[in-house]
JSON list of C-alpha atoms in Angstrom, two decimals:
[
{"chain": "A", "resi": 192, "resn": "UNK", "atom": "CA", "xyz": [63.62, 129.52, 171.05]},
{"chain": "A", "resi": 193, "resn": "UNK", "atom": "CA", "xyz": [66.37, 128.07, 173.37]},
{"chain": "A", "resi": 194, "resn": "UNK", "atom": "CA", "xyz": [67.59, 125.49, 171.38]},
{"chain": "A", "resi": 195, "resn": "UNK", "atom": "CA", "xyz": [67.80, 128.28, 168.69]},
{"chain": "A", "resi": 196, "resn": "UNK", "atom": "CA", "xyz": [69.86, 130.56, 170.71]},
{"chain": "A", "resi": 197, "resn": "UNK", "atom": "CA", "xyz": [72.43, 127.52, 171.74]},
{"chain": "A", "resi": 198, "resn": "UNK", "atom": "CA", "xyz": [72.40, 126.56, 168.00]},
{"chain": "A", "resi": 199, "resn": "UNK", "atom": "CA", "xyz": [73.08, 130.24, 167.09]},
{"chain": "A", "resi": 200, "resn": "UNK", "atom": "CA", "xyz": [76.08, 130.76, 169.89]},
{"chain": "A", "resi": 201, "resn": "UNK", "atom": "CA", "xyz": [77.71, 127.46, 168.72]},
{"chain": "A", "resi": 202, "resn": "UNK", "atom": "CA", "xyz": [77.36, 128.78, 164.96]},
{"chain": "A", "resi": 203, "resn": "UNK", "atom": "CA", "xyz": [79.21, 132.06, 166.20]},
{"chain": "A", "resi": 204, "resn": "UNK", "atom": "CA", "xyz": [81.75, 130.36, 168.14]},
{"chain": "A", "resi": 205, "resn": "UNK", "atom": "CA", "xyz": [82.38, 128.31, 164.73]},
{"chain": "A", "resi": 206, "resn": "UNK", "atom": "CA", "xyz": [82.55, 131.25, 162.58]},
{"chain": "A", "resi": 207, "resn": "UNK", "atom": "CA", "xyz": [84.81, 132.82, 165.02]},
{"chain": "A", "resi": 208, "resn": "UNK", "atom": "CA", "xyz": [87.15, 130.08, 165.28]},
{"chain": "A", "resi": 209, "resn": "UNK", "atom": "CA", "xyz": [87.91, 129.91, 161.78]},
{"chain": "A", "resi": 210, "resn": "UNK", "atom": "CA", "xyz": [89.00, 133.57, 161.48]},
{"chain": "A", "resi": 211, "resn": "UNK", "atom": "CA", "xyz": [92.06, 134.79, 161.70]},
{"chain": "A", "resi": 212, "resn": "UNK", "atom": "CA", "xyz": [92.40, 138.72, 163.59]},
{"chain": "A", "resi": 213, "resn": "UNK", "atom": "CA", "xyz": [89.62, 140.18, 163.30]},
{"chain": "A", "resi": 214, "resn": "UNK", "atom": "CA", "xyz": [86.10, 138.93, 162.09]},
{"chain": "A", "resi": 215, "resn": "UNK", "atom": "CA", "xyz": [84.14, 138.93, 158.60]},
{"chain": "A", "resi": 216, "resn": "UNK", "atom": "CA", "xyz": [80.51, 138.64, 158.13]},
{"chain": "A", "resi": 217, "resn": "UNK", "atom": "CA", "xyz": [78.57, 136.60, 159.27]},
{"chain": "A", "resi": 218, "resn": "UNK", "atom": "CA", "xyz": [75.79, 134.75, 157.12]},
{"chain": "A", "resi": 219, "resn": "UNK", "atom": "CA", "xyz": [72.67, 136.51, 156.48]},
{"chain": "A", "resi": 220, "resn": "UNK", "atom": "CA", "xyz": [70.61, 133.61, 158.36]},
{"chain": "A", "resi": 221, "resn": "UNK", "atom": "CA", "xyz": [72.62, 134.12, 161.73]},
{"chain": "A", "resi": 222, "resn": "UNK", "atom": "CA", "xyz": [72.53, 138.12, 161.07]},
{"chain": "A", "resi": 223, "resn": "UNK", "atom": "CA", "xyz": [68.56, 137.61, 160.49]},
{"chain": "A", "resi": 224, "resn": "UNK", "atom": "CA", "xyz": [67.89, 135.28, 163.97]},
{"chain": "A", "resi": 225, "resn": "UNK", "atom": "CA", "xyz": [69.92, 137.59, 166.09]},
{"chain": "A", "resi": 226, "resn": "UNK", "atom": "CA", "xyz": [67.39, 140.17, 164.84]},
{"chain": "A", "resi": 227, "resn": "UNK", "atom": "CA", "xyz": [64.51, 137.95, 165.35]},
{"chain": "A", "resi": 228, "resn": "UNK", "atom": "CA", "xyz": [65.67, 136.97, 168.98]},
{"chain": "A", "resi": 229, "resn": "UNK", "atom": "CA", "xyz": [66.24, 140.28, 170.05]},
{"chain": "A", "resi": 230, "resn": "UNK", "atom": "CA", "xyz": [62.66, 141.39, 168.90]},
{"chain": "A", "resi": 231, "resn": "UNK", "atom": "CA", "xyz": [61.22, 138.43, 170.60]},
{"chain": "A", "resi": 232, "resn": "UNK", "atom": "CA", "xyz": [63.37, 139.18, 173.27]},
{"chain": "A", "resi": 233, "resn": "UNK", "atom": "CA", "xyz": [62.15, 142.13, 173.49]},
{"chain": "A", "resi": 234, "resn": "UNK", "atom": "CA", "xyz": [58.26, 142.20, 173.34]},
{"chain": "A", "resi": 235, "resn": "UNK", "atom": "CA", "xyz": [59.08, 139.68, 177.05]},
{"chain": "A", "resi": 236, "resn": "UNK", "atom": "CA", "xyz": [60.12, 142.99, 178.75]},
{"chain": "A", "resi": 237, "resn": "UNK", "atom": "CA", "xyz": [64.64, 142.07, 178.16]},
{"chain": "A", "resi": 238, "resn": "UNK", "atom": "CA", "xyz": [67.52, 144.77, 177.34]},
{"chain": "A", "resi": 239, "resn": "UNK", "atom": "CA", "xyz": [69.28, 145.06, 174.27]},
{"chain": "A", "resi": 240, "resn": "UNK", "atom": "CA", "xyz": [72.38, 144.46, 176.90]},
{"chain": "A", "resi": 241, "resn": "UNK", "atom": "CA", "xyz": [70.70, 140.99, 178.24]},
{"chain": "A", "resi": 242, "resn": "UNK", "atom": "CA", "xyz": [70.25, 140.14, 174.47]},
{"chain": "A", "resi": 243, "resn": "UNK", "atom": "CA", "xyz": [73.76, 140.73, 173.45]},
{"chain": "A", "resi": 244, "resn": "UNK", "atom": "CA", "xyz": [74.82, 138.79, 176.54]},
{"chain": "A", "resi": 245, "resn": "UNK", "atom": "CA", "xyz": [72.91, 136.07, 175.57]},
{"chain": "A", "resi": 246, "resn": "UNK", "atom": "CA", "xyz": [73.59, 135.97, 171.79]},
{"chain": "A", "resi": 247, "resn": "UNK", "atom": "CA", "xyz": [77.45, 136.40, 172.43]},
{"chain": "A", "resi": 248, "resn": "UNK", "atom": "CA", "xyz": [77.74, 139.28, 170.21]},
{"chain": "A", "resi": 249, "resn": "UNK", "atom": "CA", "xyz": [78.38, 143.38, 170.54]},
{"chain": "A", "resi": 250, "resn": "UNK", "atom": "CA", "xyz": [75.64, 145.91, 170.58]},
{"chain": "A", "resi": 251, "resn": "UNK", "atom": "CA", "xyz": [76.86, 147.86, 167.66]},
{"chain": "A", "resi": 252, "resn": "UNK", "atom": "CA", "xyz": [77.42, 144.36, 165.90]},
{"chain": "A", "resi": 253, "resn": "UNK", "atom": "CA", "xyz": [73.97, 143.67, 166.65]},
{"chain": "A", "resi": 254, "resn": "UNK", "atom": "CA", "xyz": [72.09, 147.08, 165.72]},
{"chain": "A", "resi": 255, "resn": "UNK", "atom": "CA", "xyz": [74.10, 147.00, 162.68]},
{"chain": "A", "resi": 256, "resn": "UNK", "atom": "CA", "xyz": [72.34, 143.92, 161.67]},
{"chain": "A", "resi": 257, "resn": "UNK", "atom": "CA", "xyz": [69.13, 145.53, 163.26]},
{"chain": "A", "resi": 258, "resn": "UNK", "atom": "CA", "xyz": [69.45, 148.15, 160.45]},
{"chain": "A", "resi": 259, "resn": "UNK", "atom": "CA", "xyz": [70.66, 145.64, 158.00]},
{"chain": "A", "resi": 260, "resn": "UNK", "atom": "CA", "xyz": [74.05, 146.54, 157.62]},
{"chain": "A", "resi": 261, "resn": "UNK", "atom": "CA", "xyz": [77.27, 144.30, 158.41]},
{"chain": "A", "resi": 262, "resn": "UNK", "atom": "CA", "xyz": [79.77, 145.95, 160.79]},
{"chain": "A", "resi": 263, "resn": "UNK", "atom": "CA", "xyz": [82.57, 147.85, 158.78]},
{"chain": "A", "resi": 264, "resn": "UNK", "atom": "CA", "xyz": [79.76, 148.63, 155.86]},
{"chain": "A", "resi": 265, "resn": "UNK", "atom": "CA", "xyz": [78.77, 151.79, 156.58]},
{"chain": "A", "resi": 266, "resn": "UNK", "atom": "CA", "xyz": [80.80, 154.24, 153.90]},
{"chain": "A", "resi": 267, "resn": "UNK", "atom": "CA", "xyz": [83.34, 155.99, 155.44]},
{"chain": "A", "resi": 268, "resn": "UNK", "atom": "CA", "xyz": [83.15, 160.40, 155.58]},
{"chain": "A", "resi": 269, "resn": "UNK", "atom": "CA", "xyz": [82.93, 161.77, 152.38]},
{"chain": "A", "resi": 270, "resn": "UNK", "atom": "CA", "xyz": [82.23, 158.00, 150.30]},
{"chain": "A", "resi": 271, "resn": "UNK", "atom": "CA", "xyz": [79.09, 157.27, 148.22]},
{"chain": "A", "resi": 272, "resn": "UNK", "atom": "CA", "xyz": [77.12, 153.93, 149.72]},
{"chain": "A", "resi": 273, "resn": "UNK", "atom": "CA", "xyz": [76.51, 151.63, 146.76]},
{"chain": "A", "resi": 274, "resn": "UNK", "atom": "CA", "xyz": [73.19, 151.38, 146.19]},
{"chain": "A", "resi": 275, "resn": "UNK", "atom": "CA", "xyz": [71.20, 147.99, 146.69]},
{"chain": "A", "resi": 276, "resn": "UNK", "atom": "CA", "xyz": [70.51, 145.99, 143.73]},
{"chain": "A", "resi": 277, "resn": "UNK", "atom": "CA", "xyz": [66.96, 146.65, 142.07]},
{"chain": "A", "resi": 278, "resn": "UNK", "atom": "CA", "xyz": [64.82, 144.31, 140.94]},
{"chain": "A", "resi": 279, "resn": "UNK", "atom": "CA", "xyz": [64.30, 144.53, 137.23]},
{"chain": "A", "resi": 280, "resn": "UNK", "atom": "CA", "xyz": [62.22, 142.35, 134.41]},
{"chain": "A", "resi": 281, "resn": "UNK", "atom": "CA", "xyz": [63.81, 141.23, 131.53]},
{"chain": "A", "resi": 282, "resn": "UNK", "atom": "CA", "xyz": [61.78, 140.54, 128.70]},
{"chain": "A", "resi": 283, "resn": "UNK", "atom": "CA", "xyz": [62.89, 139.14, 125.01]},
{"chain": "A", "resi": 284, "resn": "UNK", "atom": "CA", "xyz": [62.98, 141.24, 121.96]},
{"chain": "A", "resi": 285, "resn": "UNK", "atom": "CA", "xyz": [60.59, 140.06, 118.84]},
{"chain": "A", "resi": 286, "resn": "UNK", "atom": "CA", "xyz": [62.58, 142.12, 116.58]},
{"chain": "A", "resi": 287, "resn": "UNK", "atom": "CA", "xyz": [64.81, 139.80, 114.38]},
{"chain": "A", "resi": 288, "resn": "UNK", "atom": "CA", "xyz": [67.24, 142.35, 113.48]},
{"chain": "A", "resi": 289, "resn": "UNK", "atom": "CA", "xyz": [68.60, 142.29, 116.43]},
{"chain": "A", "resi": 290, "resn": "UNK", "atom": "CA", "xyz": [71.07, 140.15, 117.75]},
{"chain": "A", "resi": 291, "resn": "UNK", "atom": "CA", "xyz": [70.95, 139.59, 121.86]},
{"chain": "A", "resi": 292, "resn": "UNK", "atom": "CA", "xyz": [73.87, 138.98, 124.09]},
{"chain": "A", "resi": 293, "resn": "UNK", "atom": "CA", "xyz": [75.18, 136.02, 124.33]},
{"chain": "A", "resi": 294, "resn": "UNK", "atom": "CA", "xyz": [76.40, 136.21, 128.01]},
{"chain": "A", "resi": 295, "resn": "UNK", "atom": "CA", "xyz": [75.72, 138.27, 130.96]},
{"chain": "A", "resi": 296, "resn": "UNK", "atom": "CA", "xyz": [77.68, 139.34, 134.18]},
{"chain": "A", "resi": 297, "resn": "UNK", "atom": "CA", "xyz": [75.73, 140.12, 137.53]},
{"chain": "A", "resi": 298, "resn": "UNK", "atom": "CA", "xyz": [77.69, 142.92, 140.05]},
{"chain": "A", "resi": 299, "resn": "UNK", "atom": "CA", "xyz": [76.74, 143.76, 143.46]},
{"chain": "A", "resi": 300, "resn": "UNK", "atom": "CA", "xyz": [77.06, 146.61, 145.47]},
{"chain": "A", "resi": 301, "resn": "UNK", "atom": "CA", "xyz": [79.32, 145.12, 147.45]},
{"chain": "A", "resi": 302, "resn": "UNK", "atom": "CA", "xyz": [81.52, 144.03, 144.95]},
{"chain": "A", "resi": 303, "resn": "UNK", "atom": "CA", "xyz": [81.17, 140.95, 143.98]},
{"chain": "A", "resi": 304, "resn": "UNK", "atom": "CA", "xyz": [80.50, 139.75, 140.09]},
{"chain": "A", "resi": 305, "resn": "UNK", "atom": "CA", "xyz": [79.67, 136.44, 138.33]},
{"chain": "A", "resi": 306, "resn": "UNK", "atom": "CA", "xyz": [80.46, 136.67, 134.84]},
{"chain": "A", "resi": 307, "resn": "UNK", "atom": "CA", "xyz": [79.80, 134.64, 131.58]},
{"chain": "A", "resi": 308, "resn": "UNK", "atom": "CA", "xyz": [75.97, 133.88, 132.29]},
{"chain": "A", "resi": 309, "resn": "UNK", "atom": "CA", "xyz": [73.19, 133.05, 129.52]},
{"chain": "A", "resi": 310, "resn": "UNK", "atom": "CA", "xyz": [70.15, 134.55, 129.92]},
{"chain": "A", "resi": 311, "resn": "UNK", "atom": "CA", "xyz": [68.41, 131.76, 132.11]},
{"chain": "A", "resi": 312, "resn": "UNK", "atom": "CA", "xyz": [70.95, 131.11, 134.21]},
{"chain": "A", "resi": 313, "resn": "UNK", "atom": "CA", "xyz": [71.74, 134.66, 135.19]},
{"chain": "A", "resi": 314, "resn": "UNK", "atom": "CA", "xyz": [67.38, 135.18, 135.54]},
{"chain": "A", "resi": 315, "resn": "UNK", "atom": "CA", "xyz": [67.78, 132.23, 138.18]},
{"chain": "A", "resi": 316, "resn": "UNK", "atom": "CA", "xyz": [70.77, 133.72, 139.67]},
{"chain": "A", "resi": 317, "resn": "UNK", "atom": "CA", "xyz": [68.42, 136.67, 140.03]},
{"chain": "A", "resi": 318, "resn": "UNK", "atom": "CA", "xyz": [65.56, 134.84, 141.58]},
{"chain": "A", "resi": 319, "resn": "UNK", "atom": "CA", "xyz": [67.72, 133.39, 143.76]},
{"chain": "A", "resi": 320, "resn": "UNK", "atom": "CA", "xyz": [68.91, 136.11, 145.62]},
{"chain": "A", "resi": 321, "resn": "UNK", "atom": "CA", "xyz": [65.09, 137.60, 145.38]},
{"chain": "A", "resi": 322, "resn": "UNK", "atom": "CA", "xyz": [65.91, 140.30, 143.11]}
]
């Protein structure tokens, strides 16, 4: 688990680096080891503090991604949170009559949108992000 946590503060330190004031982020696999260290931290008797010491990172950063939120996501007083995408099934009409779509756009809730998909590629789009 070492060699995971010097891999994981080298990662940071690159993320960092290439940021200008202020930071974005960071990618879902560093978010989900910090959260993995810090339980295996600790179940061996260790502070959240000792953790964040030793990851390189804040505490609120960290118990953000504990809860599985990025810092700077949670809705501001009085704003609706966007609600998490939901798994659905798609499955192809038999009726003739009438005539599918030809292309289909994907939107989180965070904002972002692909457009101009067919039907496979937005299912594997889907699948891919284990909707």
């Amino acid at each position: 688990m070492e060699k995971e946590l010097e891999q994981f503060r080298q990662e940071v330190e690159r993320q960092r680096a290439g940021r200008r004031g202020g930071s974005g982020p960071f990618p879902e696999a560093l978010r989900a080891f910090a959260v993995r260290y810090l339980e295996y931290a600790q179940e061996k008797g260790d502070t959240v503090k000792a953790v964040v010491e030793r990851l390189g990172v804040s505490e609120p950063t960290l118990q953000a991604w504990r809860r599985g939120q990025t810092p700077g996501s949670k809705a501001r007083r009085g704003e609706q949170r966007a609600a998490p995408l939901v798994p659905v099934v798609v499955h192809p009409r038999k009726e003739e009559g009438l005539r599918a779509a030809t292309t289909f756009a994907v939107v989180s809730p965070q904002g972002w949108r692909v457009e101009g998909l067919g039907l496979e590629e937005a299912a594997q789009l889907l699948r891919r992000l284990a909707c």
